[in-house]
Amino acid sequence: MSQETPIARKQYLTPFNVITGVILVIGLVLTVLRFTKGIGAVTNLDNNNPWGLWIGFDLLCGVALAAGGYMTSSACYIFGLKKYHSAVRPAILTAFLGYALVVFALHYDVGRPWRLPYPIFWSQGTSSLLFEVGLCVFLYLTVLFIEWTPAAFEWLGYKKIRGIVVRLTLMLTIFGVVLSTLHQSSLGALFMIAPSKLHPLWYSGYLHVYFFVSSMFAGLSMVIFESTLAHRWLHHKMDDTHLAESDGVALGFGKAASFIMMGYVGIKIIGLAVDNDWHYLATGWGAWFLVELVGFVLLPAILFSMGAREKNLTFIRVAAVWAVLGIVLNRLNVSLIAFNWHLPAADRYVPSIMEVGTTIFIVTLGVVVYRFIALKMPILYEHPDYKQAH
Amino acid sequence: MEFFTLHGFMTYSKGITYLVMGGILVFMPLYWLYLTDRDDD
């Protein structure tokens, strides 16, 4: 025993474990503070800014970046592009954890977690977009959980129930696409209730279309980004099929993302033309709008296209990170930066250090759970008992 | 541009919008060809 202890300690005290351990402990302290002292004790939210970083980043960015689940599974199972099959399980897992953490993070904002089922089962606000978002996220999280279970059943050796769930794949995929179409767009439509608060360059009657279309390339970029990270840190868990298909996944998804991003730039310009907002482009807000649209959508779209044409994976991977940052910037612009733009600087919202710490805690929690599942279950490789069983 | 009636505003903004949409309809297929023309290589 005395000889085993130093080895075991050496394995556990890796830089990853130490850093995540510290973040998780701080996060737990913040969680206790939030639920014992109230939301005012840990946030800078006020009556002007009732939604802050937890909605702008954890919820809006979390949902958009989890769109890789429906994009990958629909490409594979609805459009029959089986060459992307190896990307389905990592994408579904990312989406499942993304949505689970969105619901988890929502508790910090809403409080009183035991009342979470109320809007679904007790008091439905059927005329509210928030109800539609809540219902869709509730249903889609359930769909993603079921879509993820075959990996868990293969790991546990439950062949019979795994077979039943696999037979539901097409139905679940169609259900997932329908639900995603609904709530991705509704998250944008939420801000249409505040035309006097959101800057005209970001406010549009097409806001729901922008959110849905941008979620498509957000999901594709996130799958590429997540694959890059998996290649770096979980390479040893990938089988030959996954390794052989991964370049094709990155090139194909990069090409699709580039095309959708160009279309997105097009409909954003249409939005400017419909509302005749051109004169705002000459202001400081216009410069910031162009930083987002040109700097974080158009340029990564061009880099994606160069990567797809030249078969250059480095271009594709850099463009994927760039596009993910662009989505984060867009969601923060709509929900925080360009929201309440007319207020004096003293009344503007800046997240507190504890809000930022809670967000880092939630993202870290997602990384830790993803790593645990990917190390234990057949996510990046096919289980030897089920090869060619799909 | 200065507008005095809703009709004037709609005529102008819709006119520009249709021009932009026409441009996009021409551009997007060309962009798809640019993206895919080396697929057989």
Tab-separated table of C-alpha atoms in Angstrom:
chain	number	residue	atom	x	y	z
A	1	MET	CA	0.000	0.000	0.000
A	2	SER	CA	2.755	2.415	0.922
A	3	GLN	CA	4.236	1.973	-2.565
A	4	GLU	CA	0.887	2.499	-4.346
A	5	THR	CA	-0.113	5.735	-2.641
A	6	PRO	CA	2.449	8.092	-4.300
A	7	ILE	CA	1.540	6.709	-7.770
A	8	ALA	CA	-2.157	7.198	-7.154
A	9	ARG	CA	-1.551	10.720	-5.852
A	10	LYS	CA	0.578	11.544	-8.879
A	11	GLN	CA	-2.220	10.458	-11.227
A	12	TYR	CA	-4.857	12.539	-9.478
A	13	LEU	CA	-2.790	15.713	-9.045
A	14	THR	CA	-2.664	16.632	-12.736
A	15	PRO	CA	-2.859	20.328	-13.721
A	16	PHE	CA	-6.332	19.694	-15.215
A	17	ASN	CA	-7.636	18.138	-12.003
A	18	VAL	CA	-6.141	20.816	-9.744
A	19	ILE	CA	-7.481	23.749	-11.803
A	20	THR	CA	-10.947	22.210	-12.262
A	21	GLY	CA	-11.001	21.258	-8.575
A	22	VAL	CA	-10.317	24.854	-7.510
A	23	ILE	CA	-12.966	26.199	-9.927
A	24	LEU	CA	-15.549	23.673	-8.734
A	25	VAL	CA	-14.918	24.491	-5.051
A	26	ILE	CA	-15.252	28.248	-5.741
A	27	GLY	CA	-18.402	27.513	-7.767
A	28	LEU	CA	-19.931	25.566	-4.904
A	29	VAL	CA	-19.238	28.445	-2.519
A	30	LEU	CA	-20.900	30.872	-4.983
A	31	THR	CA	-23.849	28.480	-5.294
A	32	VAL	CA	-24.338	28.451	-1.523
A	33	LEU	CA	-24.100	32.267	-1.476
A	34	ARG	CA	-26.656	32.604	-4.303
A	35	PHE	CA	-29.236	30.331	-2.707
A	36	THR	CA	-28.799	31.540	0.876
A	37	LYS	CA	-28.221	35.291	0.436
A	38	GLY	CA	-30.362	35.861	-2.667
A	39	ILE	CA	-29.660	36.945	-6.253
A	40	GLY	CA	-28.809	40.523	-5.213
A	41	ALA	CA	-25.877	39.336	-3.112
A	42	VAL	CA	-23.979	37.833	-6.038
A	43	THR	CA	-25.095	39.808	-9.121
A	44	ASN	CA	-25.194	43.374	-10.414
A	45	LEU	CA	-28.738	42.898	-11.744
A	46	ASP	CA	-31.294	45.651	-11.120
A	47	ASN	CA	-34.686	46.801	-12.383
A	48	ASN	CA	-33.147	48.194	-15.583
A	49	ASN	CA	-31.170	45.020	-16.195
A	50	PRO	CA	-33.085	42.024	-14.851
A	51	TRP	CA	-31.279	39.681	-17.250
A	52	GLY	CA	-27.499	39.559	-17.152
A	53	LEU	CA	-24.572	37.315	-17.955
A	54	TRP	CA	-26.355	34.132	-16.871
A	55	ILE	CA	-29.063	34.679	-19.505
A	56	GLY	CA	-26.796	36.298	-22.120
A	57	PHE	CA	-24.018	33.711	-21.973
A	58	ASP	CA	-25.142	30.600	-20.111
A	59	LEU	CA	-28.573	30.416	-21.737
A	60	LEU	CA	-28.414	32.176	-25.118
A	61	CYS	CA	-24.879	31.058	-26.038
A	62	GLY	CA	-25.411	27.628	-24.448
A	63	VAL	CA	-28.495	26.917	-26.553
A	64	ALA	CA	-26.953	28.274	-29.778
A	65	LEU	CA	-23.712	26.334	-29.371
A	66	ALA	CA	-25.616	23.141	-28.533
A	67	ALA	CA	-27.220	23.266	-31.994
A	68	GLY	CA	-24.571	20.844	-33.257
A	69	GLY	CA	-26.785	18.035	-31.967
A	70	TYR	CA	-29.684	18.621	-34.329
A	71	MET	CA	-27.419	19.699	-37.216
A	72	THR	CA	-25.256	16.564	-37.083
A	73	SER	CA	-28.057	14.069	-36.445
A	74	SER	CA	-30.251	15.564	-39.193
A	75	ALA	CA	-27.304	15.511	-41.650
A	76	CYS	CA	-26.693	11.849	-40.861
A	77	TYR	CA	-30.181	10.389	-40.348
A	78	ILE	CA	-32.517	12.703	-42.343
A	79	PHE	CA	-30.266	13.688	-45.269
A	80	GLY	CA	-28.494	10.314	-45.263
A	81	LEU	CA	-24.945	11.692	-45.073
A	82	LYS	CA	-23.564	8.630	-43.310
A	83	LYS	CA	-19.987	9.861	-43.702
A	84	TYR	CA	-20.748	12.113	-40.712
A	85	HIS	CA	-21.940	9.236	-38.505
A	86	SER	CA	-18.856	9.255	-36.273
A	87	ALA	CA	-19.596	12.899	-35.357
A	88	VAL	CA	-23.153	12.180	-34.193
A	89	ARG	CA	-22.436	10.825	-30.708
A	90	PRO	CA	-19.967	13.561	-29.670
A	91	ALA	CA	-22.381	16.175	-31.045
A	92	ILE	CA	-25.380	14.653	-29.250
A	93	LEU	CA	-23.376	14.463	-26.010
A	94	THR	CA	-22.260	18.105	-26.359
A	95	ALA	CA	-25.848	19.162	-27.060
A	96	PHE	CA	-27.251	17.116	-24.170
A	97	LEU	CA	-24.750	18.532	-21.703
A	98	GLY	CA	-25.208	22.023	-23.188
A	99	TYR	CA	-28.970	21.953	-22.649
A	100	ALA	CA	-28.643	20.284	-19.238
A	101	LEU	CA	-26.312	23.083	-18.142
A	102	VAL	CA	-28.670	25.705	-19.591
A	103	VAL	CA	-31.419	24.351	-17.315
A	104	PHE	CA	-28.927	24.083	-14.431
A	105	ALA	CA	-27.787	27.698	-14.965
A	106	LEU	CA	-31.387	28.874	-15.168
A	107	HIS	CA	-31.865	27.842	-11.549
A	108	TYR	CA	-29.312	30.468	-10.508
A	109	ASP	CA	-31.352	33.172	-12.229
A	110	VAL	CA	-34.841	32.009	-11.368
A	111	GLY	CA	-34.218	30.567	-7.894
A	112	ARG	CA	-36.537	28.141	-6.075
A	113	PRO	CA	-35.562	25.062	-8.160
A	114	TRP	CA	-38.457	22.998	-6.832
A	115	ARG	CA	-40.843	25.220	-8.823
A	116	LEU	CA	-39.170	24.449	-12.179
A	117	PRO	CA	-41.975	22.052	-13.289
A	118	TYR	CA	-44.685	24.670	-12.586
A	119	PRO	CA	-44.788	26.320	-16.052
A	120	ILE	CA	-45.048	22.921	-17.736
A	121	PHE	CA	-47.446	21.019	-15.459
A	122	TRP	CA	-49.327	23.518	-13.246
A	123	SER	CA	-49.678	26.933	-14.834
A	124	GLN	CA	-49.044	27.135	-18.578
A	125	GLY	CA	-48.628	30.653	-19.967
A	126	THR	CA	-49.604	29.651	-23.483
A	127	SER	CA	-49.453	33.210	-24.835
A	128	SER	CA	-45.842	33.675	-23.677
A	129	LEU	CA	-42.729	33.080	-25.773
A	130	LEU	CA	-40.920	32.126	-22.576
A	131	PHE	CA	-43.422	29.311	-22.071
A	132	GLU	CA	-42.741	28.070	-25.601
A	133	VAL	CA	-38.979	28.226	-24.987
A	134	GLY	CA	-39.391	26.426	-21.652
A	135	LEU	CA	-41.595	23.703	-23.130
A	136	CYS	CA	-39.247	23.168	-26.097
A	137	VAL	CA	-36.140	23.034	-23.914
A	138	PHE	CA	-37.887	20.599	-21.546
A	139	LEU	CA	-38.919	18.341	-24.452
A	140	TYR	CA	-35.657	18.670	-26.380
A	141	LEU	CA	-33.553	17.935	-23.295
A	142	THR	CA	-35.615	14.766	-22.891
A	143	VAL	CA	-35.070	13.897	-26.583
A	144	LEU	CA	-31.318	14.501	-26.282
A	145	PHE	CA	-31.169	12.374	-23.153
A	146	ILE	CA	-32.892	9.492	-24.973
A	147	GLU	CA	-30.626	9.980	-28.023
A	148	TRP	CA	-27.591	9.790	-25.727
A	149	THR	CA	-28.719	6.670	-23.805
A	150	PRO	CA	-27.538	4.049	-26.365
A	151	ALA	CA	-23.941	4.979	-25.454
A	152	ALA	CA	-24.741	4.484	-21.757
A	153	PHE	CA	-26.591	1.208	-22.422
A	154	GLU	CA	-23.661	-0.130	-24.487
A	155	TRP	CA	-21.340	0.761	-21.609
A	156	LEU	CA	-23.643	-0.946	-19.093
A	157	GLY	CA	-24.303	-3.939	-21.367
A	158	TYR	CA	-28.097	-3.464	-21.648
A	159	LYS	CA	-28.459	-4.808	-25.190
A	160	LYS	CA	-32.236	-5.171	-25.328
A	161	ILE	CA	-33.219	-1.668	-24.221
A	162	ARG	CA	-30.391	-0.222	-26.334
A	163	GLY	CA	-31.936	-1.915	-29.372
A	164	ILE	CA	-35.345	-0.375	-28.608
A	165	VAL	CA	-33.909	3.150	-28.295
A	166	VAL	CA	-31.828	2.814	-31.492
A	167	ARG	CA	-35.012	1.968	-33.426
A	168	LEU	CA	-36.438	5.353	-32.321
A	169	THR	CA	-33.477	7.290	-33.791
A	170	LEU	CA	-35.192	8.741	-36.886
A	171	MET	CA	-38.299	9.798	-34.956
A	172	LEU	CA	-36.187	11.427	-32.243
A	173	THR	CA	-34.075	13.230	-34.844
A	174	ILE	CA	-37.156	14.688	-36.574
A	175	PHE	CA	-38.614	15.678	-33.202
A	176	GLY	CA	-35.308	17.321	-32.258
A	177	VAL	CA	-35.164	19.379	-35.482
A	178	VAL	CA	-38.759	20.570	-35.031
A	179	LEU	CA	-38.173	21.550	-31.391
A	180	SER	CA	-34.873	23.283	-32.212
A	181	THR	CA	-36.492	25.295	-35.015
A	182	LEU	CA	-39.108	26.462	-32.526
A	183	HIS	CA	-37.035	27.440	-29.525
A	184	GLN	CA	-33.857	28.675	-31.267
A	185	SER	CA	-35.981	31.228	-33.092
A	186	SER	CA	-38.123	32.006	-30.038
A	187	LEU	CA	-35.047	33.020	-28.054
A	188	GLY	CA	-34.493	35.763	-30.638
A	189	ALA	CA	-38.187	36.607	-30.729
A	190	LEU	CA	-38.042	37.243	-26.958
A	191	PHE	CA	-36.188	40.487	-27.656
A	192	MET	CA	-38.806	41.693	-30.147
A	193	ILE	CA	-40.866	42.694	-27.123
A	194	ALA	CA	-38.369	45.480	-26.409
A	195	PRO	CA	-37.995	47.609	-29.565
A	196	SER	CA	-37.260	50.728	-27.506
A	197	LYS	CA	-34.514	49.039	-25.483
A	198	LEU	CA	-32.532	47.159	-28.131
A	199	HIS	CA	-30.430	49.244	-30.508
A	200	PRO	CA	-32.043	49.483	-33.992
A	201	LEU	CA	-29.040	47.818	-35.638
A	202	TRP	CA	-29.716	44.650	-33.620
A	203	TYR	CA	-33.474	44.975	-33.296
A	204	SER	CA	-35.365	43.635	-36.293
A	205	GLY	CA	-38.653	42.031	-37.196
A	206	TYR	CA	-36.451	39.152	-38.396
A	207	LEU	CA	-34.696	38.633	-35.045
A	208	HIS	CA	-36.137	35.125	-34.715
A	209	VAL	CA	-34.828	34.232	-38.193
A	210	TYR	CA	-31.373	35.569	-37.288
A	211	PHE	CA	-31.237	33.477	-34.123
A	212	PHE	CA	-32.302	30.300	-35.900
A	213	VAL	CA	-29.987	30.697	-38.910
A	214	SER	CA	-27.032	31.667	-36.724
A	215	SER	CA	-27.671	28.619	-34.509
A	216	MET	CA	-27.037	26.416	-37.566
A	217	PHE	CA	-23.498	27.619	-38.183
A	218	ALA	CA	-22.930	27.929	-34.421
A	219	GLY	CA	-23.699	24.215	-34.079
A	220	LEU	CA	-21.516	23.235	-37.050
A	221	SER	CA	-18.609	25.370	-35.774
A	222	MET	CA	-18.993	23.968	-32.268
A	223	VAL	CA	-18.823	20.374	-33.579
A	224	ILE	CA	-15.553	21.221	-35.370
A	225	PHE	CA	-14.187	23.031	-32.294
A	226	GLU	CA	-15.173	20.220	-29.950
A	227	SER	CA	-13.619	17.683	-32.343
A	228	THR	CA	-10.372	19.698	-32.303
A	229	LEU	CA	-10.308	19.598	-28.502
A	230	ALA	CA	-11.130	15.867	-28.479
A	231	HIS	CA	-8.268	15.187	-30.933
A	232	ARG	CA	-5.915	17.052	-28.616
A	233	TRP	CA	-6.986	15.580	-25.271
A	234	LEU	CA	-8.915	12.355	-26.003
A	235	HIS	CA	-7.068	11.087	-29.067
A	236	HIS	CA	-6.381	7.732	-27.396
A	237	LYS	CA	-10.132	7.042	-27.104
A	238	MET	CA	-10.777	7.409	-30.854
A	239	ASP	CA	-11.017	4.330	-33.065
A	240	ASP	CA	-9.809	4.078	-36.665
A	241	THR	CA	-13.246	4.890	-38.097
A	242	HIS	CA	-13.495	8.088	-36.083
A	243	LEU	CA	-9.967	9.137	-37.011
A	244	ALA	CA	-10.543	8.344	-40.700
A	245	GLU	CA	-13.834	10.276	-40.867
A	246	SER	CA	-12.875	13.305	-38.757
A	247	ASP	CA	-11.120	15.242	-41.552
A	248	GLY	CA	-14.138	14.776	-43.826
A	249	VAL	CA	-16.455	15.941	-41.036
A	250	ALA	CA	-14.416	19.122	-40.501
A	251	LEU	CA	-14.214	19.893	-44.247
A	252	GLY	CA	-17.893	19.153	-44.898
A	253	PHE	CA	-19.150	21.053	-41.858
A	254	GLY	CA	-16.786	23.951	-42.612
A	255	LYS	CA	-18.177	24.205	-46.140
A	256	ALA	CA	-21.775	24.113	-44.883
A	257	ALA	CA	-21.013	26.680	-42.160
A	258	SER	CA	-19.415	29.008	-44.722
A	259	PHE	CA	-22.481	28.872	-46.999
A	260	ILE	CA	-24.931	29.449	-44.129
A	261	MET	CA	-22.805	32.305	-42.753
A	262	MET	CA	-22.862	34.043	-46.138
A	263	GLY	CA	-26.650	33.625	-46.193
A	264	TYR	CA	-26.779	35.040	-42.667
A	265	VAL	CA	-24.794	38.114	-43.732
A	266	GLY	CA	-27.286	38.479	-46.598
A	267	ILE	CA	-30.372	38.430	-44.385
A	268	LYS	CA	-28.720	40.820	-41.917
A	269	ILE	CA	-28.236	43.285	-44.816
A	270	ILE	CA	-31.879	42.735	-45.801
A	271	GLY	CA	-32.816	43.617	-42.204
A	272	LEU	CA	-30.871	46.890	-42.503
A	273	ALA	CA	-32.607	47.687	-45.782
A	274	VAL	CA	-36.144	46.897	-44.567
A	275	ASP	CA	-35.840	49.203	-41.542
A	276	ASN	CA	-33.678	51.722	-43.419
A	277	ASP	CA	-31.050	51.611	-40.669
A	278	TRP	CA	-28.107	52.511	-42.923
A	279	HIS	CA	-27.429	55.856	-41.213
A	280	TYR	CA	-26.683	54.098	-37.905
A	281	LEU	CA	-23.667	52.445	-39.542
A	282	ALA	CA	-21.829	55.778	-39.454
A	283	THR	CA	-22.063	55.901	-35.622
A	284	GLY	CA	-19.989	54.200	-32.913
A	285	TRP	CA	-22.696	51.557	-32.550
A	286	GLY	CA	-22.474	51.028	-36.318
A	287	ALA	CA	-18.749	50.366	-36.048
A	288	TRP	CA	-19.418	47.807	-33.308
A	289	PHE	CA	-22.159	46.221	-35.454
A	290	LEU	CA	-19.691	45.926	-38.348
A	291	VAL	CA	-17.062	44.411	-36.032
A	292	GLU	CA	-19.601	41.681	-35.252
A	293	LEU	CA	-20.960	41.154	-38.778
A	294	VAL	CA	-17.762	41.568	-40.820
A	295	GLY	CA	-15.139	40.665	-38.212
A	296	PHE	CA	-16.887	37.673	-36.661
A	297	VAL	CA	-19.174	36.347	-39.425
A	298	LEU	CA	-17.955	37.397	-42.878
A	299	LEU	CA	-14.227	36.873	-42.255
A	300	PRO	CA	-14.588	33.413	-40.623
A	301	ALA	CA	-16.968	32.474	-43.471
A	302	ILE	CA	-14.244	33.376	-45.982
A	303	LEU	CA	-11.657	31.445	-43.941
A	304	PHE	CA	-14.008	28.425	-43.858
A	305	SER	CA	-14.367	28.639	-47.654
A	306	MET	CA	-10.596	28.824	-48.153
A	307	GLY	CA	-10.164	25.847	-45.827
A	308	ALA	CA	-12.838	23.837	-47.650
A	309	ARG	CA	-11.391	24.611	-51.091
A	310	GLU	CA	-7.749	24.077	-50.147
A	311	LYS	CA	-8.578	21.096	-47.855
A	312	ASN	CA	-6.727	23.025	-45.138
A	313	LEU	CA	-7.842	21.758	-41.715
A	314	THR	CA	-5.966	24.479	-39.825
A	315	PHE	CA	-8.023	27.150	-41.611
A	316	ILE	CA	-11.221	25.227	-40.800
A	317	ARG	CA	-10.344	24.840	-37.113
A	318	VAL	CA	-9.313	28.488	-36.684
A	319	ALA	CA	-12.496	29.602	-38.474
A	320	ALA	CA	-14.595	27.368	-36.182
A	321	VAL	CA	-13.198	29.016	-33.027
A	322	TRP	CA	-13.638	32.418	-34.685
A	323	ALA	CA	-17.272	31.678	-35.572
A	324	VAL	CA	-18.007	30.392	-32.048
A	325	LEU	CA	-16.614	33.656	-30.635
A	326	GLY	CA	-18.790	35.517	-33.153
A	327	ILE	CA	-21.919	33.765	-31.888
A	328	VAL	CA	-20.984	34.585	-28.293
A	329	LEU	CA	-20.455	38.231	-29.300
A	330	ASN	CA	-23.805	38.342	-31.127
A	331	ARG	CA	-25.778	36.908	-28.224
A	332	LEU	CA	-24.047	39.230	-25.735
A	333	ASN	CA	-24.693	42.199	-28.034
A	334	VAL	CA	-28.414	41.433	-28.274
A	335	SER	CA	-28.950	40.624	-24.608
A	336	LEU	CA	-26.468	42.906	-22.818
A	337	ILE	CA	-24.294	45.302	-24.831
A	338	ALA	CA	-26.806	46.808	-27.281
A	339	PHE	CA	-29.666	46.286	-24.808
A	340	ASN	CA	-30.547	49.407	-22.809
A	341	TRP	CA	-28.080	51.233	-25.078
A	342	HIS	CA	-29.724	54.585	-24.356
A	343	LEU	CA	-29.097	54.420	-20.582
A	344	PRO	CA	-26.303	56.568	-19.083
A	345	ALA	CA	-23.076	54.729	-18.335
A	346	ALA	CA	-23.792	54.683	-14.590
A	347	ASP	CA	-26.974	52.660	-15.167
A	348	ARG	CA	-25.446	50.167	-17.584
A	349	TYR	CA	-25.005	46.558	-16.501
A	350	VAL	CA	-21.564	45.087	-15.897
A	351	PRO	CA	-21.501	41.538	-14.511
A	352	SER	CA	-20.066	41.081	-11.040
A	353	ILE	CA	-17.019	38.897	-10.456
A	354	MET	CA	-19.304	36.361	-8.767
A	355	GLU	CA	-21.540	36.158	-11.859
A	356	VAL	CA	-18.465	35.550	-14.018
A	357	GLY	CA	-17.202	32.971	-11.498
A	358	THR	CA	-20.529	31.109	-11.566
A	359	THR	CA	-20.468	31.032	-15.378
A	360	ILE	CA	-16.894	29.657	-15.382
A	361	PHE	CA	-18.003	27.078	-12.790
A	362	ILE	CA	-20.901	25.906	-15.004
A	363	VAL	CA	-18.730	25.672	-18.153
A	364	THR	CA	-16.070	23.764	-16.187
A	365	LEU	CA	-18.722	21.405	-14.856
A	366	GLY	CA	-19.729	20.665	-18.468
A	367	VAL	CA	-16.129	19.965	-19.477
A	368	VAL	CA	-15.619	17.623	-16.516
A	369	VAL	CA	-18.821	15.650	-17.182
A	370	TYR	CA	-18.054	15.460	-20.946
A	371	ARG	CA	-14.569	14.175	-20.186
A	372	PHE	CA	-15.899	11.588	-17.740
A	373	ILE	CA	-18.507	10.280	-20.221
A	374	ALA	CA	-16.109	10.316	-23.206
A	375	LEU	CA	-13.513	8.384	-21.191
A	376	LYS	CA	-15.997	5.769	-19.958
A	377	MET	CA	-18.564	5.319	-22.731
A	378	PRO	CA	-18.357	4.624	-26.487
A	379	ILE	CA	-18.623	8.233	-27.666
A	380	LEU	CA	-15.468	8.598	-29.778
A	381	TYR	CA	-15.299	4.923	-30.770
A	382	GLU	CA	-17.708	2.142	-31.675
A	383	HIS	CA	-18.313	-0.431	-28.982
A	384	PRO	CA	-16.815	-3.753	-30.192
A	385	ASP	CA	-20.142	-5.567	-29.605
A	386	TYR	CA	-22.104	-3.171	-31.824
A	387	LYS	CA	-19.837	-2.542	-34.819
A	388	GLN	CA	-21.885	-1.897	-37.966
A	389	ALA	CA	-25.047	-2.140	-35.846
A	390	HIS	CA	-26.399	1.224	-37.006
B	1	MET	CA	-33.086	60.409	-47.416
B	2	GLU	CA	-35.956	62.369	-45.949
B	3	PHE	CA	-39.480	60.949	-45.909
B	4	PHE	CA	-42.782	62.760	-45.465
B	5	THR	CA	-45.212	59.844	-45.830
B	6	LEU	CA	-45.268	56.166	-44.870
B	7	HIS	CA	-45.757	55.414	-48.563
B	8	GLY	CA	-42.574	57.280	-49.395
B	9	PHE	CA	-40.638	55.381	-46.732
B	10	MET	CA	-42.018	51.981	-47.803
B	11	THR	CA	-41.341	52.624	-51.479
B	12	TYR	CA	-37.741	53.545	-50.747
B	13	SER	CA	-36.944	50.808	-48.178
B	14	LYS	CA	-38.747	48.047	-50.125
B	15	GLY	CA	-37.040	49.140	-53.333
B	16	ILE	CA	-33.604	48.854	-51.724
B	17	THR	CA	-34.601	45.538	-50.082
B	18	TYR	CA	-35.611	43.995	-53.421
B	19	LEU	CA	-32.339	45.122	-54.999
B	20	VAL	CA	-30.389	43.542	-52.109
B	21	MET	CA	-32.418	40.323	-52.383
B	22	GLY	CA	-31.783	40.167	-56.135
B	23	GLY	CA	-28.068	40.545	-55.461
B	24	ILE	CA	-28.171	37.749	-52.882
B	25	LEU	CA	-30.092	35.452	-55.263
B	26	VAL	CA	-27.326	35.896	-57.839
B	27	PHE	CA	-24.467	35.740	-55.320
B	28	MET	CA	-25.421	32.634	-53.314
B	29	PRO	CA	-25.434	30.085	-56.209
B	30	LEU	CA	-22.122	31.537	-57.413
B	31	TYR	CA	-20.720	31.227	-53.895
B	32	TRP	CA	-21.897	27.590	-53.763
B	33	LEU	CA	-20.079	26.920	-57.050
B	34	TYR	CA	-16.956	28.577	-55.598
B	35	LEU	CA	-17.214	26.365	-52.488
B	36	THR	CA	-17.724	23.100	-54.372
B	37	ASP	CA	-15.804	23.391	-57.632
B	38	ARG	CA	-12.814	21.487	-56.239
B	39	ASP	CA	-14.862	18.688	-54.657
B	40	ASP	CA	-13.873	16.166	-57.348
B	41	ASP	CA	-10.123	16.767	-56.881
